[in-house]
Amino acid sequence: MAASSSFATPLPLGAPRRAWLTDLPVLVVAVVWGASYLSAKGITTSHTVIAVLVLRFAVVLPVLVVAGWSRLRALTAPQWRGAATLGLILGGIFLLETYGVVHTSATNAGLIISLTMIFTPLAEAAVTRIRPPRAFLGAAALSVTGVVLLTQGGGFTAPSTGDLLMLLAALARTVHVLAMSRIKAVRSADSLSLTTVQLGAAVAVFAVIAAFPGTGAAPWTVALDFGPREWAGLLFLSVFCTLFAFFVQMWAVRRTSPSRVSLLLGTEPLWAAALGIAVAGDRPGVLGLAGALLVLAGTTWGRRAADSAAG
């Protein structure tokens, strides 16, 4: 369950023998993100989704504000508006993802959300009216077939509510990426400020929803009811999946290429599936395993096809 951000122009790549020093922390982020679905599922119920989201981002937001205070003050009014708009979309993404993971398995959640890597180039092609390469269309078909099989691990039945919510979350992530590329004001904003404003807007959305009756337990009530295990899960989501992941991305992209970082982060669904099966005891069945392999193959093939077309 990744927090979105944009990146500055990378510095030249260092010595190849030291590349693993940069790759390893990025790979750790991919593992952490893969584990985030399992962690969120472990501490969240349908009655506490909003409260957990408020608590998750309220923990890290003050750190981001303090770290980037001078750059936040330098933002222009259009940049604030653009970042806040992106934050509203980001809030929708986290709502869909969190409700989705409550109602499906961690394995399904991690693999279905990876379809963003397929949806985004397809949506961009629709907007620009530039037909994607045939290889990419083949990869997209492979991925969609994989998701159908994945959600039918126990036999051919209707996808669960959680599966559909994760699919909507993947579409919402696509909208977020396209909006980020098309809102001109945010292109010149630095990554830290952009992420801080987005998370602030998302927390504001969650707080407003939490204030309405019938939207679940209040954040302070959930915080008081949390035991050590729940607090450990929340801090994992806040500190590692958000704060640590953001700063590793910022650090890595300045020492290698965005494509290399993207390739490593693209292993997130693999870790989500592996942890879901090994730790949570997910049993996708033969059809589900076949679908998972197709999703991983399709998204990898599609990413490479898109990179080749861009090159």
PDB file of C-alpha atoms in Angstrom:
ATOM      1  CA  MET A   1       0.000   0.000   0.000  1.00  0.00           C
ATOM      2  CA  ALA A   2       2.343   2.572  -1.297  1.00  0.00           C
ATOM      3  CA  ALA A   3       2.243   6.323  -0.782  1.00  0.00           C
ATOM      4  CA  SER A   4       2.692   8.123  -4.080  1.00  0.00           C
ATOM      5  CA  SER A   5       5.371  10.696  -4.756  1.00  0.00           C
ATOM      6  CA  SER A   6       7.272  12.296  -7.631  1.00  0.00           C
ATOM      7  CA  PHE A   7      11.002  12.349  -8.062  1.00  0.00           C
ATOM      8  CA  ALA A   8      13.734  14.783  -8.977  1.00  0.00           C
ATOM      9  CA  THR A   9      16.212  14.242 -11.808  1.00  0.00           C
ATOM     10  CA  PRO A  10      18.632  11.454 -10.849  1.00  0.00           C
ATOM     11  CA  LEU A  11      22.324  11.950 -10.460  1.00  0.00           C
ATOM     12  CA  PRO A  12      24.716   9.888 -12.605  1.00  0.00           C
ATOM     13  CA  LEU A  13      24.895   6.210 -11.741  1.00  0.00           C
ATOM     14  CA  GLY A  14      27.800   5.262  -9.496  1.00  0.00           C
ATOM     15  CA  ALA A  15      30.170   2.371  -9.837  1.00  0.00           C
ATOM     16  CA  PRO A  16      28.363  -0.855 -10.892  1.00  0.00           C
ATOM     17  CA  ARG A  17      29.972  -2.861  -8.091  1.00  0.00           C
ATOM     18  CA  ARG A  18      28.197  -0.600  -5.603  1.00  0.00           C
ATOM     19  CA  ALA A  19      24.802  -0.751  -7.294  1.00  0.00           C
ATOM     20  CA  TRP A  20      23.572  -3.354  -4.810  1.00  0.00           C
ATOM     21  CA  LEU A  21      24.054  -0.808  -2.000  1.00  0.00           C
ATOM     22  CA  THR A  22      21.322   1.253  -3.638  1.00  0.00           C
ATOM     23  CA  ASP A  23      19.216  -1.672  -4.830  1.00  0.00           C
ATOM     24  CA  LEU A  24      18.992  -3.390  -1.445  1.00  0.00           C
ATOM     25  CA  PRO A  25      17.107  -0.594   0.422  1.00  0.00           C
ATOM     26  CA  VAL A  26      14.705  -0.230  -2.524  1.00  0.00           C
ATOM     27  CA  LEU A  27      14.087  -3.962  -2.483  1.00  0.00           C
ATOM     28  CA  VAL A  28      13.413  -3.697   1.261  1.00  0.00           C
ATOM     29  CA  VAL A  29      10.757  -1.079   0.460  1.00  0.00           C
ATOM     30  CA  ALA A  30       9.146  -3.501  -2.006  1.00  0.00           C
ATOM     31  CA  VAL A  31       9.081  -6.191   0.704  1.00  0.00           C
ATOM     32  CA  VAL A  32       7.664  -3.716   3.226  1.00  0.00           C
ATOM     33  CA  TRP A  33       4.935  -2.658   0.810  1.00  0.00           C
ATOM     34  CA  GLY A  34       4.162  -6.294   0.080  1.00  0.00           C
ATOM     35  CA  ALA A  35       3.795  -6.889   3.826  1.00  0.00           C
ATOM     36  CA  SER A  36       1.584  -3.815   4.257  1.00  0.00           C
ATOM     37  CA  TYR A  37      -1.535  -5.622   3.023  1.00  0.00           C
ATOM     38  CA  LEU A  38      -1.096  -8.343   5.614  1.00  0.00           C
ATOM     39  CA  SER A  39      -0.373  -5.787   8.332  1.00  0.00           C
ATOM     40  CA  ALA A  40      -3.402  -3.643   7.447  1.00  0.00           C
ATOM     41  CA  LYS A  41      -5.604  -6.719   7.392  1.00  0.00           C
ATOM     42  CA  GLY A  42      -4.338  -7.720  10.841  1.00  0.00           C
ATOM     43  CA  ILE A  43      -5.265  -4.468  12.590  1.00  0.00           C
ATOM     44  CA  THR A  44      -8.310  -3.293  10.625  1.00  0.00           C
ATOM     45  CA  THR A  45     -11.950  -4.301  10.499  1.00  0.00           C
ATOM     46  CA  SER A  46     -14.743  -2.828   8.414  1.00  0.00           C
ATOM     47  CA  HIS A  47     -15.726  -0.839  11.523  1.00  0.00           C
ATOM     48  CA  THR A  48     -12.267   0.700  12.074  1.00  0.00           C
ATOM     49  CA  VAL A  49     -11.023   1.504   8.534  1.00  0.00           C
ATOM     50  CA  ILE A  50     -11.425   5.286   8.815  1.00  0.00           C
ATOM     51  CA  ALA A  51      -9.951   5.423  12.314  1.00  0.00           C
ATOM     52  CA  VAL A  52      -6.895   3.382  11.318  1.00  0.00           C
ATOM     53  CA  LEU A  53      -6.289   5.625   8.288  1.00  0.00           C
ATOM     54  CA  VAL A  54      -6.461   8.756  10.456  1.00  0.00           C
ATOM     55  CA  LEU A  55      -4.026   7.269  12.961  1.00  0.00           C
ATOM     56  CA  ARG A  56      -1.675   5.881  10.308  1.00  0.00           C
ATOM     57  CA  PHE A  57      -1.020   9.198   8.604  1.00  0.00           C
ATOM     58  CA  ALA A  58      -1.395  11.436  11.646  1.00  0.00           C
ATOM     59  CA  VAL A  59       1.681   9.681  13.078  1.00  0.00           C
ATOM     60  CA  VAL A  60       3.995  10.575  10.191  1.00  0.00           C
ATOM     61  CA  LEU A  61       2.520  13.870   8.990  1.00  0.00           C
ATOM     62  CA  PRO A  62       4.147  16.033  11.719  1.00  0.00           C
ATOM     63  CA  VAL A  63       7.557  14.561  10.858  1.00  0.00           C
ATOM     64  CA  LEU A  64       7.106  15.439   7.187  1.00  0.00           C
ATOM     65  CA  VAL A  65       5.905  18.956   8.029  1.00  0.00           C
ATOM     66  CA  VAL A  66       8.902  19.650  10.268  1.00  0.00           C
ATOM     67  CA  ALA A  67      11.369  18.135   7.773  1.00  0.00           C
ATOM     68  CA  GLY A  68      10.073  20.216   4.883  1.00  0.00           C
ATOM     69  CA  TRP A  69       8.725  23.342   6.581  1.00  0.00           C
ATOM     70  CA  SER A  70      10.806  25.840   4.604  1.00  0.00           C
ATOM     71  CA  ARG A  71       9.890  24.229   1.290  1.00  0.00           C
ATOM     72  CA  LEU A  72       6.214  24.070   2.254  1.00  0.00           C
ATOM     73  CA  ARG A  73       6.238  27.812   2.883  1.00  0.00           C
ATOM     74  CA  ALA A  74       7.759  28.322  -0.577  1.00  0.00           C
ATOM     75  CA  LEU A  75       4.873  26.605  -2.385  1.00  0.00           C
ATOM     76  CA  THR A  76       2.718  28.846  -4.557  1.00  0.00           C
ATOM     77  CA  ALA A  77      -1.071  28.944  -4.320  1.00  0.00           C
ATOM     78  CA  PRO A  78      -1.509  26.895  -7.552  1.00  0.00           C
ATOM     79  CA  GLN A  79       0.944  24.307  -6.194  1.00  0.00           C
ATOM     80  CA  TRP A  80      -1.023  24.048  -2.950  1.00  0.00           C
ATOM     81  CA  ARG A  81      -4.272  23.605  -4.899  1.00  0.00           C
ATOM     82  CA  GLY A  82      -2.750  21.023  -7.236  1.00  0.00           C
ATOM     83  CA  ALA A  83      -1.192  19.015  -4.411  1.00  0.00           C
ATOM     84  CA  ALA A  84      -4.429  19.162  -2.398  1.00  0.00           C
ATOM     85  CA  THR A  85      -6.369  17.868  -5.422  1.00  0.00           C
ATOM     86  CA  LEU A  86      -3.946  14.975  -5.708  1.00  0.00           C
ATOM     87  CA  GLY A  87      -4.383  14.404  -1.975  1.00  0.00           C
ATOM     88  CA  LEU A  88      -8.146  14.005  -2.387  1.00  0.00           C
ATOM     89  CA  ILE A  89      -7.526  11.313  -5.010  1.00  0.00           C
ATOM     90  CA  LEU A  90      -4.914   9.709  -2.755  1.00  0.00           C
ATOM     91  CA  GLY A  91      -7.438   9.630   0.079  1.00  0.00           C
ATOM     92  CA  GLY A  92      -9.851   7.756  -2.193  1.00  0.00           C
ATOM     93  CA  ILE A  93      -7.102   5.272  -3.077  1.00  0.00           C
ATOM     94  CA  PHE A  94      -6.376   4.477   0.556  1.00  0.00           C
ATOM     95  CA  LEU A  95     -10.068   4.141   1.374  1.00  0.00           C
ATOM     96  CA  LEU A  96     -10.571   1.651  -1.456  1.00  0.00           C
ATOM     97  CA  GLU A  97      -7.375  -0.253  -0.634  1.00  0.00           C
ATOM     98  CA  THR A  98      -8.059  -0.511   3.073  1.00  0.00           C
ATOM     99  CA  TYR A  99     -11.703  -1.512   2.750  1.00  0.00           C
ATOM    100  CA  GLY A 100     -10.627  -3.883  -0.027  1.00  0.00           C
ATOM    101  CA  VAL A 101      -7.949  -5.664   1.984  1.00  0.00           C
ATOM    102  CA  VAL A 102     -10.410  -6.156   4.861  1.00  0.00           C
ATOM    103  CA  HIS A 103     -12.695  -8.110   2.516  1.00  0.00           C
ATOM    104  CA  THR A 104     -10.164 -10.147   0.531  1.00  0.00           C
ATOM    105  CA  SER A 105      -6.889 -11.973   1.110  1.00  0.00           C
ATOM    106  CA  ALA A 106      -3.542 -10.204   1.348  1.00  0.00           C
ATOM    107  CA  THR A 107      -2.399 -12.241  -1.664  1.00  0.00           C
ATOM    108  CA  ASN A 108      -5.299 -11.105  -3.847  1.00  0.00           C
ATOM    109  CA  ALA A 109      -4.940  -7.500  -2.685  1.00  0.00           C
ATOM    110  CA  GLY A 110      -1.246  -7.253  -3.558  1.00  0.00           C
ATOM    111  CA  LEU A 111      -1.625  -8.875  -6.958  1.00  0.00           C
ATOM    112  CA  ILE A 112      -4.779  -7.055  -8.074  1.00  0.00           C
ATOM    113  CA  ILE A 113      -3.356  -3.639  -7.165  1.00  0.00           C
ATOM    114  CA  SER A 114      -0.338  -4.406  -9.369  1.00  0.00           C
ATOM    115  CA  LEU A 115      -2.635  -3.983 -12.375  1.00  0.00           C
ATOM    116  CA  THR A 116      -1.948  -0.260 -11.984  1.00  0.00           C
ATOM    117  CA  MET A 117       1.239  -0.918 -13.991  1.00  0.00           C
ATOM    118  CA  ILE A 118      -0.976  -2.077 -16.867  1.00  0.00           C
ATOM    119  CA  PHE A 119      -3.869   0.369 -16.471  1.00  0.00           C
ATOM    120  CA  THR A 120      -1.676   3.483 -16.398  1.00  0.00           C
ATOM    121  CA  PRO A 121      -0.058   3.113 -19.836  1.00  0.00           C
ATOM    122  CA  LEU A 122      -3.407   2.068 -21.311  1.00  0.00           C
ATOM    123  CA  ALA A 123      -5.101   5.160 -19.865  1.00  0.00           C
ATOM    124  CA  GLU A 124      -2.251   7.363 -21.035  1.00  0.00           C
ATOM    125  CA  ALA A 125      -2.593   5.888 -24.529  1.00  0.00           C
ATOM    126  CA  ALA A 126      -6.322   6.678 -24.478  1.00  0.00           C
ATOM    127  CA  VAL A 127      -5.647  10.273 -23.452  1.00  0.00           C
ATOM    128  CA  THR A 128      -2.840  10.859 -25.948  1.00  0.00           C
ATOM    129  CA  ARG A 129      -4.478   8.693 -28.639  1.00  0.00           C
ATOM    130  CA  ILE A 130      -1.188   6.892 -29.216  1.00  0.00           C
ATOM    131  CA  ARG A 131      -1.715   3.160 -29.641  1.00  0.00           C
ATOM    132  CA  PRO A 132       0.437   1.097 -27.255  1.00  0.00           C
ATOM    133  CA  PRO A 133       2.701  -1.597 -28.747  1.00  0.00           C
ATOM    134  CA  ARG A 134       1.204  -5.028 -29.395  1.00  0.00           C
ATOM    135  CA  ALA A 135       3.499  -6.588 -26.814  1.00  0.00           C
ATOM    136  CA  PHE A 136       2.004  -4.346 -24.150  1.00  0.00           C
ATOM    137  CA  LEU A 137      -1.555  -5.199 -25.173  1.00  0.00           C
ATOM    138  CA  GLY A 138      -0.623  -8.883 -24.936  1.00  0.00           C
ATOM    139  CA  ALA A 139       0.796  -8.296 -21.460  1.00  0.00           C
ATOM    140  CA  ALA A 140      -2.390  -6.492 -20.422  1.00  0.00           C
ATOM    141  CA  ALA A 141      -4.537  -9.401 -21.608  1.00  0.00           C
ATOM    142  CA  LEU A 142      -2.282 -11.838 -19.736  1.00  0.00           C
ATOM    143  CA  SER A 143      -2.584  -9.821 -16.527  1.00  0.00           C
ATOM    144  CA  VAL A 144      -6.362  -9.512 -16.712  1.00  0.00           C
ATOM    145  CA  THR A 145      -6.663 -13.250 -17.339  1.00  0.00           C
ATOM    146  CA  GLY A 146      -4.445 -13.810 -14.312  1.00  0.00           C
ATOM    147  CA  VAL A 147      -6.658 -11.681 -12.068  1.00  0.00           C
ATOM    148  CA  VAL A 148      -9.757 -13.573 -13.210  1.00  0.00           C
ATOM    149  CA  LEU A 149      -8.086 -16.883 -12.313  1.00  0.00           C
ATOM    150  CA  LEU A 150      -6.666 -15.468  -9.074  1.00  0.00           C
ATOM    151  CA  THR A 151     -10.079 -14.463  -7.779  1.00  0.00           C
ATOM    152  CA  GLN A 152     -11.483 -17.890  -8.699  1.00  0.00           C
ATOM    153  CA  GLY A 153      -9.016 -19.944  -6.654  1.00  0.00           C
ATOM    154  CA  GLY A 154     -11.846 -21.847  -4.990  1.00  0.00           C
ATOM    155  CA  GLY A 155     -13.856 -22.359  -8.180  1.00  0.00           C
ATOM    156  CA  PHE A 156     -15.622 -20.080 -10.635  1.00  0.00           C
ATOM    157  CA  THR A 157     -17.702 -17.725  -8.518  1.00  0.00           C
ATOM    158  CA  ALA A 158     -18.317 -13.992  -8.514  1.00  0.00           C
ATOM    159  CA  PRO A 159     -15.283 -11.963  -7.353  1.00  0.00           C
ATOM    160  CA  SER A 160     -15.508 -10.900  -3.727  1.00  0.00           C
ATOM    161  CA  THR A 161     -16.331  -7.354  -2.651  1.00  0.00           C
ATOM    162  CA  GLY A 162     -12.713  -6.928  -1.594  1.00  0.00           C
ATOM    163  CA  ASP A 163     -11.431  -8.024  -5.011  1.00  0.00           C
ATOM    164  CA  LEU A 164     -13.662  -5.445  -6.723  1.00  0.00           C
ATOM    165  CA  LEU A 165     -12.573  -2.709  -4.305  1.00  0.00           C
ATOM    166  CA  MET A 166      -8.900  -3.501  -4.991  1.00  0.00           C
ATOM    167  CA  LEU A 167      -9.626  -3.325  -8.721  1.00  0.00           C
ATOM    168  CA  LEU A 168     -11.194   0.113  -8.216  1.00  0.00           C
ATOM    169  CA  ALA A 169      -8.136   1.099  -6.155  1.00  0.00           C
ATOM    170  CA  ALA A 170      -5.873   0.127  -9.058  1.00  0.00           C
ATOM    171  CA  LEU A 171      -7.973   2.326 -11.351  1.00  0.00           C
ATOM    172  CA  ALA A 172      -7.825   5.168  -8.807  1.00  0.00           C
ATOM    173  CA  ARG A 173      -4.022   4.864  -8.668  1.00  0.00           C
ATOM    174  CA  THR A 174      -4.030   5.227 -12.444  1.00  0.00           C
ATOM    175  CA  VAL A 175      -6.102   8.414 -12.165  1.00  0.00           C
ATOM    176  CA  HIS A 176      -3.654   9.715  -9.554  1.00  0.00           C
ATOM    177  CA  VAL A 177      -0.624   9.121 -11.791  1.00  0.00           C
ATOM    178  CA  LEU A 178      -2.300  10.772 -14.786  1.00  0.00           C
ATOM    179  CA  ALA A 179      -3.435  13.731 -12.682  1.00  0.00           C
ATOM    180  CA  MET A 180       0.083  14.199 -11.347  1.00  0.00           C
ATOM    181  CA  SER A 181       1.453  14.339 -14.882  1.00  0.00           C
ATOM    182  CA  ARG A 182      -1.247  16.710 -16.149  1.00  0.00           C
ATOM    183  CA  ILE A 183      -1.549  19.238 -13.295  1.00  0.00           C
ATOM    184  CA  LYS A 184       1.131  21.658 -14.425  1.00  0.00           C
ATOM    185  CA  ALA A 185       1.466  23.481 -11.106  1.00  0.00           C
ATOM    186  CA  VAL A 186       2.802  20.435  -9.245  1.00  0.00           C
ATOM    187  CA  ARG A 187       5.513  19.573 -11.758  1.00  0.00           C
ATOM    188  CA  SER A 188       7.912  22.101 -10.285  1.00  0.00           C
ATOM    189  CA  ALA A 189       7.070  21.280  -6.644  1.00  0.00           C
ATOM    190  CA  ASP A 190       9.653  19.287  -4.716  1.00  0.00           C
ATOM    191  CA  SER A 191       8.751  15.724  -3.750  1.00  0.00           C
ATOM    192  CA  LEU A 192       8.724  16.228   0.016  1.00  0.00           C
ATOM    193  CA  SER A 193       6.332  19.182  -0.098  1.00  0.00           C
ATOM    194  CA  LEU A 194       4.092  17.486  -2.645  1.00  0.00           C
ATOM    195  CA  THR A 195       3.807  14.324  -0.557  1.00  0.00           C
ATOM    196  CA  THR A 196       3.241  16.260   2.677  1.00  0.00           C
ATOM    197  CA  VAL A 197       0.359  18.289   1.238  1.00  0.00           C
ATOM    198  CA  GLN A 198      -1.173  15.197  -0.343  1.00  0.00           C
ATOM    199  CA  LEU A 199      -1.075  13.248   2.910  1.00  0.00           C
ATOM    200  CA  GLY A 200      -2.431  16.265   4.777  1.00  0.00           C
ATOM    201  CA  ALA A 201      -5.378  16.518   2.391  1.00  0.00           C
ATOM    202  CA  ALA A 202      -6.002  12.775   2.682  1.00  0.00           C
ATOM    203  CA  VAL A 203      -5.962  12.924   6.509  1.00  0.00           C
ATOM    204  CA  ALA A 204      -8.403  15.848   6.367  1.00  0.00           C
ATOM    205  CA  VAL A 205     -10.759  13.709   4.249  1.00  0.00           C
ATOM    206  CA  PHE A 206     -10.509  10.804   6.704  1.00  0.00           C
ATOM    207  CA  ALA A 207     -11.073  13.126   9.687  1.00  0.00           C
ATOM    208  CA  VAL A 208     -14.186  14.658   8.116  1.00  0.00           C
ATOM    209  CA  ILE A 209     -15.601  11.200   7.329  1.00  0.00           C
ATOM    210  CA  ALA A 210     -14.827  10.041  10.880  1.00  0.00           C
ATOM    211  CA  ALA A 211     -16.865  12.947  12.257  1.00  0.00           C
ATOM    212  CA  PHE A 212     -20.067  11.628  10.675  1.00  0.00           C
ATOM    213  CA  PRO A 213     -22.148   9.090  12.630  1.00  0.00           C
ATOM    214  CA  GLY A 214     -22.266   5.581  11.251  1.00  0.00           C
ATOM    215  CA  THR A 215     -18.783   5.691   9.704  1.00  0.00           C
ATOM    216  CA  GLY A 216     -17.186   3.461  12.304  1.00  0.00           C
ATOM    217  CA  ALA A 217     -15.304   3.874  15.553  1.00  0.00           C
ATOM    218  CA  ALA A 218     -13.668   7.194  16.408  1.00  0.00           C
ATOM    219  CA  PRO A 219      -9.857   7.328  15.987  1.00  0.00           C
ATOM    220  CA  TRP A 220      -9.245   8.012  19.688  1.00  0.00           C
ATOM    221  CA  THR A 221     -11.490   5.085  20.677  1.00  0.00           C
ATOM    222  CA  VAL A 222      -9.578   2.749  18.363  1.00  0.00           C
ATOM    223  CA  ALA A 223      -6.248   4.089  19.670  1.00  0.00           C
ATOM    224  CA  LEU A 224      -7.295   3.357  23.268  1.00  0.00           C
ATOM    225  CA  ASP A 225      -8.462  -0.140  22.336  1.00  0.00           C
ATOM    226  CA  PHE A 226      -5.230  -1.012  20.527  1.00  0.00           C
ATOM    227  CA  GLY A 227      -2.908  -3.434  22.257  1.00  0.00           C
ATOM    228  CA  PRO A 228       0.840  -3.878  21.608  1.00  0.00           C
ATOM    229  CA  ARG A 229       0.246  -5.999  18.480  1.00  0.00           C
ATOM    230  CA  GLU A 230      -2.104  -3.445  16.924  1.00  0.00           C
ATOM    231  CA  TRP A 231       0.218  -0.535  17.727  1.00  0.00           C
ATOM    232  CA  ALA A 232       3.136  -2.453  16.241  1.00  0.00           C
ATOM    233  CA  GLY A 233       1.121  -2.979  13.060  1.00  0.00           C
ATOM    234  CA  LEU A 234       0.091   0.674  12.913  1.00  0.00           C
ATOM    235  CA  LEU A 235       3.649   1.925  13.435  1.00  0.00           C
ATOM    236  CA  PHE A 236       4.846  -0.497  10.753  1.00  0.00           C
ATOM    237  CA  LEU A 237       2.362   1.028   8.295  1.00  0.00           C
ATOM    238  CA  SER A 238       3.193   4.587   9.371  1.00  0.00           C
ATOM    239  CA  VAL A 239       6.954   4.528   9.872  1.00  0.00           C
ATOM    240  CA  PHE A 240       8.116   1.860   7.432  1.00  0.00           C
ATOM    241  CA  CYS A 241       5.448   1.759   4.693  1.00  0.00           C
ATOM    242  CA  THR A 242       5.141   5.550   4.494  1.00  0.00           C
ATOM    243  CA  LEU A 243       8.030   7.488   6.044  1.00  0.00           C
ATOM    244  CA  PHE A 244      10.891   5.032   5.458  1.00  0.00           C
ATOM    245  CA  ALA A 245       9.626   4.094   1.974  1.00  0.00           C
ATOM    246  CA  PHE A 246       9.331   7.718   0.891  1.00  0.00           C
ATOM    247  CA  PHE A 247      12.821   8.687   1.952  1.00  0.00           C
ATOM    248  CA  VAL A 248      14.392   5.549   0.440  1.00  0.00           C
ATOM    249  CA  GLN A 249      12.759   6.382  -2.895  1.00  0.00           C
ATOM    250  CA  MET A 250      14.044   9.942  -2.685  1.00  0.00           C
ATOM    251  CA  TRP A 251      17.546   8.701  -1.822  1.00  0.00           C
ATOM    252  CA  ALA A 252      17.672   5.902  -4.407  1.00  0.00           C
ATOM    253  CA  VAL A 253      16.366   7.802  -7.403  1.00  0.00           C
ATOM    254  CA  ARG A 254      19.193  10.311  -7.023  1.00  0.00           C
ATOM    255  CA  ARG A 255      21.781   7.514  -7.161  1.00  0.00           C
ATOM    256  CA  THR A 256      20.346   5.321  -9.901  1.00  0.00           C
ATOM    257  CA  SER A 257      17.640   5.603 -12.570  1.00  0.00           C
ATOM    258  CA  PRO A 258      13.871   5.893 -12.065  1.00  0.00           C
ATOM    259  CA  SER A 259      13.452   2.816 -14.289  1.00  0.00           C
ATOM    260  CA  ARG A 260      15.710   0.725 -12.049  1.00  0.00           C
ATOM    261  CA  VAL A 261      13.856   1.883  -8.926  1.00  0.00           C
ATOM    262  CA  SER A 262      10.519   1.157 -10.609  1.00  0.00           C
ATOM    263  CA  LEU A 263      11.679  -2.328 -11.595  1.00  0.00           C
ATOM    264  CA  LEU A 264      12.656  -3.173  -8.014  1.00  0.00           C
ATOM    265  CA  LEU A 265       9.490  -1.685  -6.523  1.00  0.00           C
ATOM    266  CA  GLY A 266       7.533  -3.672  -9.095  1.00  0.00           C
ATOM    267  CA  THR A 267       8.325  -6.817  -7.111  1.00  0.00           C
ATOM    268  CA  GLU A 268       5.833  -5.659  -4.442  1.00  0.00           C
ATOM    269  CA  PRO A 269       3.033  -8.043  -5.558  1.00  0.00           C
ATOM    270  CA  LEU A 270       5.458 -10.976  -5.464  1.00  0.00           C
ATOM    271  CA  TRP A 271       6.233 -10.275  -1.795  1.00  0.00           C
ATOM    272  CA  ALA A 272       2.546  -9.696  -1.021  1.00  0.00           C
ATOM    273  CA  ALA A 273       1.691 -13.107  -2.458  1.00  0.00           C
ATOM    274  CA  ALA A 274       4.631 -14.863  -0.795  1.00  0.00           C
ATOM    275  CA  LEU A 275       3.850 -13.394   2.637  1.00  0.00           C
ATOM    276  CA  GLY A 276       0.125 -13.999   2.255  1.00  0.00           C
ATOM    277  CA  ILE A 277       0.719 -17.675   1.532  1.00  0.00           C
ATOM    278  CA  ALA A 278       3.562 -18.212   4.031  1.00  0.00           C
ATOM    279  CA  VAL A 279       2.333 -16.117   6.964  1.00  0.00           C
ATOM    280  CA  ALA A 280      -1.429 -15.664   6.597  1.00  0.00           C
ATOM    281  CA  GLY A 281      -2.037 -19.162   5.291  1.00  0.00           C
ATOM    282  CA  ASP A 282      -3.747 -17.968   2.086  1.00  0.00           C
ATOM    283  CA  ARG A 283      -4.647 -20.955  -0.068  1.00  0.00           C
ATOM    284  CA  PRO A 284      -5.362 -19.696  -3.588  1.00  0.00           C
ATOM    285  CA  GLY A 285      -5.653 -23.210  -5.057  1.00  0.00           C
ATOM    286  CA  VAL A 286      -4.354 -24.366  -8.432  1.00  0.00           C
ATOM    287  CA  LEU A 287      -6.364 -21.784 -10.396  1.00  0.00           C
ATOM    288  CA  GLY A 288      -5.322 -19.032  -8.012  1.00  0.00           C
ATOM    289  CA  LEU A 289      -1.644 -19.938  -8.230  1.00  0.00           C
ATOM    290  CA  ALA A 290      -1.852 -20.029 -12.020  1.00  0.00           C
ATOM    291  CA  GLY A 291      -3.535 -16.630 -11.959  1.00  0.00           C
ATOM    292  CA  ALA A 292      -0.886 -15.195  -9.636  1.00  0.00           C
ATOM    293  CA  LEU A 293       1.870 -16.347 -11.987  1.00  0.00           C
ATOM    294  CA  LEU A 294       0.048 -14.814 -14.959  1.00  0.00           C
ATOM    295  CA  VAL A 295      -0.363 -11.492 -13.137  1.00  0.00           C
ATOM    296  CA  LEU A 296       3.333 -11.385 -12.242  1.00  0.00           C
ATOM    297  CA  ALA A 297       4.361 -12.379 -15.776  1.00  0.00           C
ATOM    298  CA  GLY A 298       1.959  -9.923 -17.394  1.00  0.00           C
ATOM    299  CA  THR A 299       2.922  -6.932 -15.270  1.00  0.00           C
ATOM    300  CA  THR A 300       6.645  -7.646 -15.733  1.00  0.00           C
ATOM    301  CA  TRP A 301       6.236  -8.070 -19.486  1.00  0.00           C
ATOM    302  CA  GLY A 302       4.043  -4.985 -19.704  1.00  0.00           C
ATOM    303  CA  ARG A 303       6.494  -2.824 -17.761  1.00  0.00           C
ATOM    304  CA  ARG A 304       9.350  -3.880 -20.018  1.00  0.00           C
ATOM    305  CA  ALA A 305       7.255  -3.328 -23.153  1.00  0.00           C
ATOM    306  CA  ALA A 306       6.311   0.158 -21.971  1.00  0.00           C
ATOM    307  CA  ASP A 307       9.956   0.965 -21.151  1.00  0.00           C
ATOM    308  CA  SER A 308      11.064  -0.253 -24.585  1.00  0.00           C
ATOM    309  CA  ALA A 309       8.418   1.874 -26.307  1.00  0.00           C
ATOM    310  CA  ALA A 310       9.462   4.931 -24.260  1.00  0.00           C
ATOM    311  CA  GLY A 311      13.113   4.318 -25.120  1.00  0.00           C
TER     312      GLY A 311
END
